[in-house]
């Protein structure tokens, strides 16, 4: 693997290879590096807790040297561009840069450069893609059910602004799952119809194996997007309330990429409840990110 920019660029075999390797790392597998020293850096230009810190844990578990970077105390504050920041890291000898940035496809210019030599891992590009989140979600579903074929997965909420949803709907369909959508009509785009069917939440909740709830992304909304919504109203109309959760199959699981707006996308008491896999998702993020980094560094030895 040269870079990880989007999941669609991966074959089904590559996706399943990363998922299974993540599961092996979780069971205690070790990486045998081909070089004594690899350098990684995490360049986050948008806020993050899980992605940033689980990449850092993954890098440290693999024994990489992690070069700290804080955009707020870097030369970005003097006007240095993303391109020149990554060029600098590459010139310093960094092997892999994990980047989160607000611009969709920010990586195009970086991977076309003849002078930037570090691998790029996309930690989220605007409302574009979030491939490592998709892979950790797939790992969590596979760990639970052992397959994807015929599983019914509901993706619910702020779909148009969610890079997680876009990565997941494509991969889940490719791997044989049946995808359904629900949530506010203004956060649904007809282009999603090729991946699954829109169904009102109350018809969907008893049918599915996975309830994947999405965060309401206030930071990407304009005032008109949130007209008519209070937190309570959103929760009652589109959220996984305790009453709705009682209608779920006993074998079904609840997922959310987090951070969770408790009592908005789902009831507070469900977040750490028996059917929730939200904490497991966070844990699995470390292991699948180890698999991603290993696959990239193996190609650079
Ligand atoms: N799920 C996720 O991407 O969380 P962070 O924004 O905290 O990284």
mmCIF file of N, CA and C in Angstrom, residues 44-154:
data_model
loop_
_atom_site.group_PDB
_atom_site.id
_atom_site.type_symbol
_atom_site.label_atom_id
_atom_site.label_comp_id
_atom_site.label_asym_id
_atom_site.label_seq_id
_atom_site.Cartn_x
_atom_site.Cartn_y
_atom_site.Cartn_z
ATOM 1 N N UNK A 44 -2.883 17.327 12.029
ATOM 2 C CA UNK A 44 -4.327 17.494 12.160
ATOM 3 C C UNK A 44 -4.664 18.982 12.115
ATOM 4 N N UNK A 45 -5.375 19.365 11.036
ATOM 5 C CA UNK A 45 -5.791 20.753 10.829
ATOM 6 C C UNK A 45 -7.266 20.931 11.167
ATOM 7 N N UNK A 46 -7.935 19.834 11.511
ATOM 8 C CA UNK A 46 -9.301 19.895 12.059
ATOM 9 C C UNK A 46 -9.262 19.139 13.376
ATOM 10 N N UNK A 47 -10.184 19.461 14.267
ATOM 11 C CA UNK A 47 -10.173 18.845 15.595
ATOM 12 C C UNK A 47 -10.392 17.337 15.520
ATOM 13 N N UNK A 48 -9.794 16.637 16.453
ATOM 14 C CA UNK A 48 -9.925 15.179 16.513
ATOM 15 C C UNK A 48 -9.453 14.702 17.876
ATOM 16 N N UNK A 49 -10.121 13.708 18.408
ATOM 17 C CA UNK A 49 -9.598 12.986 19.575
ATOM 18 C C UNK A 49 -9.255 11.551 19.167
ATOM 19 N N UNK A 50 -10.278 10.802 18.705
ATOM 20 C CA UNK A 50 -10.092 9.378 18.401
ATOM 21 C C UNK A 50 -9.077 9.119 17.297
ATOM 22 N N UNK A 51 -9.269 9.762 16.146
ATOM 23 C CA UNK A 51 -8.410 9.445 14.993
ATOM 24 C C UNK A 51 -6.971 9.826 15.306
ATOM 25 N N UNK A 52 -6.791 11.043 15.827
ATOM 26 C CA UNK A 52 -5.440 11.525 16.124
ATOM 27 C C UNK A 52 -4.750 10.631 17.154
ATOM 28 N N UNK A 53 -5.443 10.416 18.264
ATOM 29 C CA UNK A 53 -4.769 9.701 19.371
ATOM 30 C C UNK A 53 -4.680 8.202 19.103
ATOM 31 N N UNK A 54 -5.629 7.625 18.362
ATOM 32 C CA UNK A 54 -5.476 6.181 18.097
ATOM 33 C C UNK A 54 -4.410 5.937 17.043
ATOM 34 N N UNK A 55 -4.207 6.859 16.108
ATOM 35 C CA UNK A 55 -3.046 6.707 15.211
ATOM 36 C C UNK A 55 -1.755 6.803 16.043
ATOM 37 N N UNK A 56 -1.745 7.720 17.003
ATOM 38 C CA UNK A 56 -0.531 7.876 17.826
ATOM 39 C C UNK A 56 -0.259 6.604 18.639
ATOM 40 N N UNK A 57 -1.305 6.038 19.220
ATOM 41 C CA UNK A 57 -1.119 4.783 19.978
ATOM 42 C C UNK A 57 -0.651 3.680 19.030
ATOM 43 N N UNK A 58 -1.281 3.595 17.855
ATOM 44 C CA UNK A 58 -0.902 2.562 16.872
ATOM 45 C C UNK A 58 0.570 2.720 16.490
ATOM 46 N N UNK A 59 1.000 3.959 16.244
ATOM 47 C CA UNK A 59 2.398 4.204 15.859
ATOM 48 C C UNK A 59 3.337 3.774 16.984
ATOM 49 N N UNK A 60 2.974 4.088 18.228
ATOM 50 C CA UNK A 60 3.846 3.742 19.362
ATOM 51 C C UNK A 60 3.856 2.232 19.590
ATOM 52 N N UNK A 61 2.710 1.571 19.408
ATOM 53 C CA UNK A 61 2.684 0.107 19.557
ATOM 54 C C UNK A 61 3.557 -0.566 18.502
ATOM 55 N N UNK A 62 3.644 0.047 17.311
ATOM 56 C CA UNK A 62 4.493 -0.518 16.254
ATOM 57 C C UNK A 62 5.967 -0.137 16.438
ATOM 58 N N UNK A 63 6.247 0.745 17.387
ATOM 59 C CA UNK A 63 7.630 1.147 17.651
ATOM 60 C C UNK A 63 8.133 2.261 16.751
ATOM 61 N N UNK A 64 7.209 3.013 16.122
ATOM 62 C CA UNK A 64 7.632 4.122 15.252
ATOM 63 C C UNK A 64 8.044 5.319 16.093
ATOM 64 N N UNK A 65 8.923 6.155 15.534
ATOM 65 C CA UNK A 65 9.243 7.442 16.148
ATOM 66 C C UNK A 65 8.145 8.421 15.722
ATOM 67 N N UNK A 66 7.465 9.021 16.690
ATOM 68 C CA UNK A 66 6.348 9.908 16.368
ATOM 69 C C UNK A 66 6.799 11.366 16.508
ATOM 70 N N UNK A 67 6.732 12.100 15.408
ATOM 71 C CA UNK A 67 7.141 13.511 15.401
ATOM 72 C C UNK A 67 5.909 14.358 15.708
ATOM 73 N N UNK A 68 5.929 15.011 16.868
ATOM 74 C CA UNK A 68 4.785 15.821 17.298
ATOM 75 C C UNK A 68 4.565 16.987 16.343
ATOM 76 N N UNK A 69 3.308 17.322 16.110
ATOM 77 C CA UNK A 69 2.977 18.493 15.283
ATOM 78 C C UNK A 69 1.693 19.104 15.821
ATOM 79 N N UNK A 70 1.734 20.381 16.111
ATOM 80 C CA UNK A 70 0.560 21.110 16.591
ATOM 81 C C UNK A 70 0.383 22.302 15.648
ATOM 82 N N UNK A 71 -0.641 22.236 14.803
ATOM 83 C CA UNK A 71 -0.822 23.275 13.763
ATOM 84 C C UNK A 71 -0.855 24.678 14.378
ATOM 85 N N UNK A 72 -1.394 24.785 15.596
ATOM 86 C CA UNK A 72 -1.527 26.092 16.244
ATOM 87 C C UNK A 72 -0.207 26.696 16.684
ATOM 88 N N UNK A 73 0.836 25.870 16.809
ATOM 89 C CA UNK A 73 2.156 26.369 17.196
ATOM 90 C C UNK A 73 3.180 26.058 16.118
ATOM 91 N N UNK A 74 2.735 25.945 14.881
ATOM 92 C CA UNK A 74 3.652 25.626 13.773
ATOM 93 C C UNK A 74 3.730 26.824 12.837
ATOM 94 N N UNK A 75 4.521 26.679 11.800
ATOM 95 C CA UNK A 75 4.648 27.774 10.824
ATOM 96 C C UNK A 75 3.416 27.927 9.942
ATOM 97 N N UNK A 76 2.435 27.050 10.130
ATOM 98 C CA UNK A 76 1.126 27.275 9.499
ATOM 99 C C UNK A 76 0.601 28.644 9.941
ATOM 100 N N UNK A 77 0.907 29.011 11.191
ATOM 101 C CA UNK A 77 0.455 30.307 11.723
ATOM 102 C C UNK A 77 1.150 31.483 11.038
ATOM 103 N N UNK A 78 2.270 31.205 10.334
ATOM 104 C CA UNK A 78 2.935 32.271 9.557
ATOM 105 C C UNK A 78 2.488 32.229 8.102
ATOM 106 N N UNK A 79 1.518 31.374 7.809
ATOM 107 C CA UNK A 79 0.987 31.309 6.449
ATOM 108 C C UNK A 79 1.514 30.144 5.635
ATOM 109 N N UNK A 80 2.294 29.242 6.245
ATOM 110 C CA UNK A 80 2.819 28.109 5.477
ATOM 111 C C UNK A 80 1.659 27.191 5.060
ATOM 112 N N UNK A 81 1.730 26.749 3.817
ATOM 113 C CA UNK A 81 0.638 25.932 3.266
ATOM 114 C C UNK A 81 0.758 24.479 3.730
ATOM 115 N N UNK A 82 -0.318 23.722 3.486
ATOM 116 C CA UNK A 82 -0.276 22.278 3.758
ATOM 117 C C UNK A 82 0.835 21.638 2.933
ATOM 118 N N UNK A 83 0.902 22.022 1.648
ATOM 119 C CA UNK A 83 1.917 21.432 0.765
ATOM 120 C C UNK A 83 3.313 21.634 1.352
ATOM 121 N N UNK A 84 3.619 22.872 1.752
ATOM 122 C CA UNK A 84 4.978 23.149 2.256
ATOM 123 C C UNK A 84 5.223 22.499 3.622
ATOM 124 N N UNK A 85 4.169 22.329 4.402
ATOM 125 C CA UNK A 85 4.313 21.635 5.682
ATOM 126 C C UNK A 85 4.686 20.165 5.435
ATOM 127 N N UNK A 86 3.983 19.529 4.487
ATOM 128 C CA UNK A 86 4.259 18.110 4.204
ATOM 129 C C UNK A 86 5.619 17.971 3.513
ATOM 130 N N UNK A 87 5.952 18.924 2.638
ATOM 131 C CA UNK A 87 7.269 18.913 1.986
ATOM 132 C C UNK A 87 8.378 18.949 3.037
ATOM 133 N N UNK A 88 8.169 19.761 4.064
ATOM 134 C CA UNK A 88 9.154 19.880 5.148
ATOM 135 C C UNK A 88 9.281 18.552 5.898
ATOM 136 N N UNK A 89 8.150 17.956 6.248
ATOM 137 C CA UNK A 89 8.186 16.679 6.971
ATOM 138 C C UNK A 89 8.892 15.606 6.145
ATOM 139 N N UNK A 90 8.619 15.601 4.847
ATOM 140 C CA UNK A 90 9.260 14.637 3.947
ATOM 141 C C UNK A 90 10.774 14.874 3.915
ATOM 142 N N UNK A 91 11.155 16.154 3.827
ATOM 143 C CA UNK A 91 12.590 16.488 3.780
ATOM 144 C C UNK A 91 13.302 16.093 5.075
ATOM 145 N N UNK A 92 12.572 16.118 6.196
ATOM 146 C CA UNK A 92 13.166 15.728 7.489
ATOM 147 C C UNK A 92 13.324 14.220 7.604
ATOM 148 N N UNK A 93 12.695 13.485 6.682
ATOM 149 C CA UNK A 93 12.835 12.026 6.700
ATOM 150 C C UNK A 93 11.625 11.290 7.233
ATOM 151 N N UNK A 94 10.500 12.002 7.372
ATOM 152 C CA UNK A 94 9.278 11.332 7.841
ATOM 153 C C UNK A 94 8.813 10.326 6.788
ATOM 154 N N UNK A 95 8.483 9.105 7.224
ATOM 155 C CA UNK A 95 8.046 8.054 6.305
ATOM 156 C C UNK A 95 6.557 8.133 6.003
ATOM 157 N N UNK A 96 5.774 8.476 7.033
ATOM 158 C CA UNK A 96 4.319 8.467 6.835
ATOM 159 C C UNK A 96 3.700 9.649 7.583
ATOM 160 N N UNK A 97 2.821 10.376 6.868
ATOM 161 C CA UNK A 97 2.101 11.503 7.470
ATOM 162 C C UNK A 97 0.613 11.188 7.451
ATOM 163 N N UNK A 98 0.009 11.167 8.640
ATOM 164 C CA UNK A 98 -1.442 11.022 8.759
ATOM 165 C C UNK A 98 -1.998 12.443 8.778
ATOM 166 N N UNK A 99 -2.938 12.738 7.882
ATOM 167 C CA UNK A 99 -3.399 14.136 7.741
ATOM 168 C C UNK A 99 -4.915 14.207 7.822
ATOM 169 N N UNK A 100 -5.406 15.118 8.646
ATOM 170 C CA UNK A 100 -6.827 15.516 8.612
ATOM 171 C C UNK A 100 -6.867 16.983 8.213
ATOM 172 N N UNK A 101 -7.680 17.278 7.204
ATOM 173 C CA UNK A 101 -7.761 18.647 6.690
ATOM 174 C C UNK A 101 -9.185 18.919 6.233
ATOM 175 N N UNK A 102 -9.602 20.170 6.301
ATOM 176 C CA UNK A 102 -10.975 20.546 5.955
ATOM 177 C C UNK A 102 -11.278 20.518 4.468
ATOM 178 N N UNK A 103 -10.248 20.512 3.615
ATOM 179 C CA UNK A 103 -10.495 20.541 2.161
ATOM 180 C C UNK A 103 -10.653 19.125 1.623
ATOM 181 N N UNK A 104 -11.751 18.908 0.882
ATOM 182 C CA UNK A 104 -11.920 17.592 0.235
ATOM 183 C C UNK A 104 -10.804 17.365 -0.771
ATOM 184 N N UNK A 105 -10.287 16.161 -0.834
ATOM 185 C CA UNK A 105 -9.220 15.774 -1.780
ATOM 186 C C UNK A 105 -7.950 16.605 -1.597
ATOM 187 N N UNK A 106 -7.684 17.085 -0.391
ATOM 188 C CA UNK A 106 -6.477 17.891 -0.140
ATOM 189 C C UNK A 106 -5.213 17.149 -0.590
ATOM 190 N N UNK A 107 -5.309 15.824 -0.646
ATOM 191 C CA UNK A 107 -4.114 15.002 -0.880
ATOM 192 C C UNK A 107 -3.683 14.955 -2.346
ATOM 193 N N UNK A 108 -4.561 15.397 -3.279
ATOM 194 C CA UNK A 108 -4.223 15.268 -4.711
ATOM 195 C C UNK A 108 -2.872 15.901 -5.027
ATOM 196 N N UNK A 109 -2.689 17.137 -4.559
ATOM 197 C CA UNK A 109 -1.449 17.873 -4.860
ATOM 198 C C UNK A 109 -0.235 17.197 -4.195
ATOM 199 N N UNK A 110 -0.454 16.608 -3.033
ATOM 200 C CA UNK A 110 0.667 16.009 -2.291
ATOM 201 C C UNK A 110 1.184 14.758 -2.987
ATOM 202 N N UNK A 111 0.243 13.930 -3.476
ATOM 203 C CA UNK A 111 0.692 12.655 -4.053
ATOM 204 C C UNK A 111 1.227 12.833 -5.477
ATOM 205 N N UNK A 112 0.917 13.998 -6.083
ATOM 206 C CA UNK A 112 1.457 14.259 -7.426
ATOM 207 C C UNK A 112 2.857 14.865 -7.368
ATOM 208 N N UNK A 113 3.251 15.331 -6.188
ATOM 209 C CA UNK A 113 4.557 16.001 -6.052
ATOM 210 C C UNK A 113 5.699 15.016 -6.289
ATOM 211 N N UNK A 114 6.730 15.509 -6.969
ATOM 212 C CA UNK A 114 7.917 14.654 -7.193
ATOM 213 C C UNK A 114 8.924 14.810 -6.050
ATOM 214 N N UNK A 115 8.712 15.820 -5.181
ATOM 215 C CA UNK A 115 9.679 16.047 -4.094
ATOM 216 C C UNK A 115 9.155 15.613 -2.724
ATOM 217 N N UNK A 116 7.855 15.317 -2.642
ATOM 218 C CA UNK A 116 7.322 14.772 -1.385
ATOM 219 C C UNK A 116 7.406 13.250 -1.474
ATOM 220 N N UNK A 117 8.114 12.652 -0.531
ATOM 221 C CA UNK A 117 8.344 11.203 -0.598
ATOM 222 C C UNK A 117 7.640 10.427 0.512
ATOM 223 N N UNK A 118 7.021 11.143 1.476
ATOM 224 C CA UNK A 118 6.379 10.381 2.551
ATOM 225 C C UNK A 118 5.016 9.867 2.088
ATOM 226 N N UNK A 119 4.599 8.747 2.685
ATOM 227 C CA UNK A 119 3.272 8.199 2.400
ATOM 228 C C UNK A 119 2.224 9.061 3.099
ATOM 229 N N UNK A 120 1.041 9.167 2.481
ATOM 230 C CA UNK A 120 -0.051 9.961 3.058
ATOM 231 C C UNK A 120 -1.173 9.012 3.484
ATOM 232 N N UNK A 121 -1.615 9.169 4.722
ATOM 233 C CA UNK A 121 -2.798 8.456 5.212
ATOM 234 C C UNK A 121 -3.865 9.504 5.498
ATOM 235 N N UNK A 122 -5.003 9.366 4.850
ATOM 236 C CA UNK A 122 -6.080 10.347 5.011
ATOM 237 C C UNK A 122 -6.830 10.096 6.324
ATOM 238 N N UNK A 123 -6.696 11.039 7.236
ATOM 239 C CA UNK A 123 -7.421 10.954 8.516
ATOM 240 C C UNK A 123 -8.728 11.717 8.472
ATOM 241 N N UNK A 124 -9.198 12.035 7.242
ATOM 242 C CA UNK A 124 -10.461 12.765 7.064
ATOM 243 C C UNK A 124 -10.227 14.002 6.223
ATOM 244 N N UNK A 125 -10.955 14.114 5.091
ATOM 245 C CA UNK A 125 -10.831 15.312 4.240
ATOM 246 C C UNK A 125 -12.205 15.958 4.117
ATOM 247 N N UNK A 126 -12.418 17.043 4.859
ATOM 248 C CA UNK A 126 -13.687 17.788 4.807
ATOM 249 C C UNK A 126 -14.872 16.851 4.945
ATOM 250 N N UNK A 127 -15.841 16.987 4.016
ATOM 251 C CA UNK A 127 -16.984 16.058 3.999
ATOM 252 C C UNK A 127 -16.718 14.905 3.033
ATOM 253 N N UNK A 128 -15.446 14.666 2.720
ATOM 254 C CA UNK A 128 -15.070 13.645 1.725
ATOM 255 C C UNK A 128 -15.060 12.238 2.270
ATOM 256 N N UNK A 129 -13.902 11.768 2.722
ATOM 257 C CA UNK A 129 -13.727 10.362 3.099
ATOM 258 C C UNK A 129 -13.048 10.247 4.458
ATOM 259 N N UNK A 130 -13.224 9.112 5.090
ATOM 260 C CA UNK A 130 -12.580 8.834 6.373
ATOM 261 C C UNK A 130 -12.234 7.344 6.350
ATOM 262 N N UNK A 131 -11.223 6.962 5.534
ATOM 263 C CA UNK A 131 -11.011 5.531 5.285
ATOM 264 C C UNK A 131 -10.657 4.713 6.519
ATOM 265 N N UNK A 132 -9.879 5.270 7.462
ATOM 266 C CA UNK A 132 -9.512 4.446 8.622
ATOM 267 C C UNK A 132 -10.723 4.214 9.520
ATOM 268 N N UNK A 133 -11.664 5.179 9.562
ATOM 269 C CA UNK A 133 -12.902 4.967 10.324
ATOM 270 C C UNK A 133 -13.735 3.876 9.661
ATOM 271 N N UNK A 134 -13.789 3.900 8.326
ATOM 272 C CA UNK A 134 -14.529 2.857 7.608
ATOM 273 C C UNK A 134 -13.944 1.487 7.939
ATOM 274 N N UNK A 135 -12.623 1.380 7.915
ATOM 275 C CA UNK A 135 -11.993 0.077 8.172
ATOM 276 C C UNK A 135 -12.235 -0.387 9.602
ATOM 277 N N UNK A 136 -12.226 0.536 10.568
ATOM 278 C CA UNK A 136 -12.481 0.109 11.958
ATOM 279 C C UNK A 136 -13.947 -0.271 12.137
ATOM 280 N N UNK A 137 -14.837 0.395 11.393
ATOM 281 C CA UNK A 137 -16.256 0.014 11.445
ATOM 282 C C UNK A 137 -16.439 -1.383 10.853
ATOM 283 N N UNK A 138 -15.764 -1.635 9.714
ATOM 284 C CA UNK A 138 -15.855 -2.961 9.100
ATOM 285 C C UNK A 138 -15.295 -4.025 10.028
ATOM 286 N N UNK A 139 -14.176 -3.705 10.675
ATOM 287 C CA UNK A 139 -13.577 -4.672 11.622
ATOM 288 C C UNK A 139 -14.568 -4.986 12.744
ATOM 289 N N UNK A 140 -15.248 -3.967 13.241
ATOM 290 C CA UNK A 140 -16.185 -4.156 14.363
ATOM 291 C C UNK A 140 -17.377 -5.010 13.933
ATOM 292 N N UNK A 141 -17.900 -4.760 12.720
ATOM 293 C CA UNK A 141 -19.042 -5.552 12.220
ATOM 294 C C UNK A 141 -18.590 -6.994 11.967
ATOM 295 N N UNK A 142 -17.400 -7.154 11.376
ATOM 296 C CA UNK A 142 -16.900 -8.499 11.055
ATOM 297 C C UNK A 142 -16.629 -9.289 12.328
ATOM 298 N N UNK A 143 -16.099 -8.598 13.335
ATOM 299 C CA UNK A 143 -15.824 -9.248 14.623
ATOM 300 C C UNK A 143 -17.127 -9.771 15.246
ATOM 301 N N UNK A 144 -18.209 -9.027 15.033
ATOM 302 C CA UNK A 144 -19.500 -9.394 15.637
ATOM 303 C C UNK A 144 -20.185 -10.527 14.885
ATOM 304 N N UNK A 145 -20.214 -10.437 13.550
ATOM 305 C CA UNK A 145 -21.047 -11.359 12.752
ATOM 306 C C UNK A 145 -20.220 -12.359 11.948
ATOM 307 N N UNK A 146 -18.920 -12.092 11.761
ATOM 308 C CA UNK A 146 -18.067 -13.018 11.003
ATOM 309 C C UNK A 146 -18.202 -12.919 9.495
ATOM 310 N N UNK A 147 -19.059 -12.025 9.008
ATOM 311 C CA UNK A 147 -19.273 -11.849 7.557
ATOM 312 C C UNK A 147 -20.045 -10.550 7.338
ATOM 313 N N UNK A 148 -20.201 -10.173 6.039
ATOM 314 C CA UNK A 148 -21.008 -8.998 5.685
ATOM 315 C C UNK A 148 -22.213 -9.388 4.831
ATOM 316 N N UNK A 149 -22.118 -10.564 4.215
ATOM 317 C CA UNK A 149 -23.093 -10.971 3.220
ATOM 318 C C UNK A 149 -24.506 -11.018 3.801
ATOM 319 N N UNK A 150 -25.397 -10.219 3.231
ATOM 320 C CA UNK A 150 -26.799 -10.239 3.633
ATOM 321 C C UNK A 150 -27.109 -9.493 4.921
ATOM 322 N N UNK A 151 -26.085 -8.941 5.589
ATOM 323 C CA UNK A 151 -26.365 -8.172 6.813
ATOM 324 C C UNK A 151 -27.148 -6.912 6.446
ATOM 325 N N UNK A 152 -28.102 -6.561 7.274
ATOM 326 C CA UNK A 152 -28.869 -5.337 7.038
ATOM 327 C C UNK A 152 -28.290 -4.231 7.922
ATOM 328 N N UNK A 153 -27.812 -3.164 7.284
ATOM 329 C CA UNK A 153 -27.150 -2.079 8.021
ATOM 330 C C UNK A 153 -27.894 -0.774 7.765
ATOM 331 N N UNK A 154 -28.337 -0.113 8.840
ATOM 332 C CA UNK A 154 -28.993 1.200 8.729
ATOM 333 C C UNK A 154 -27.976 2.296 9.018
#
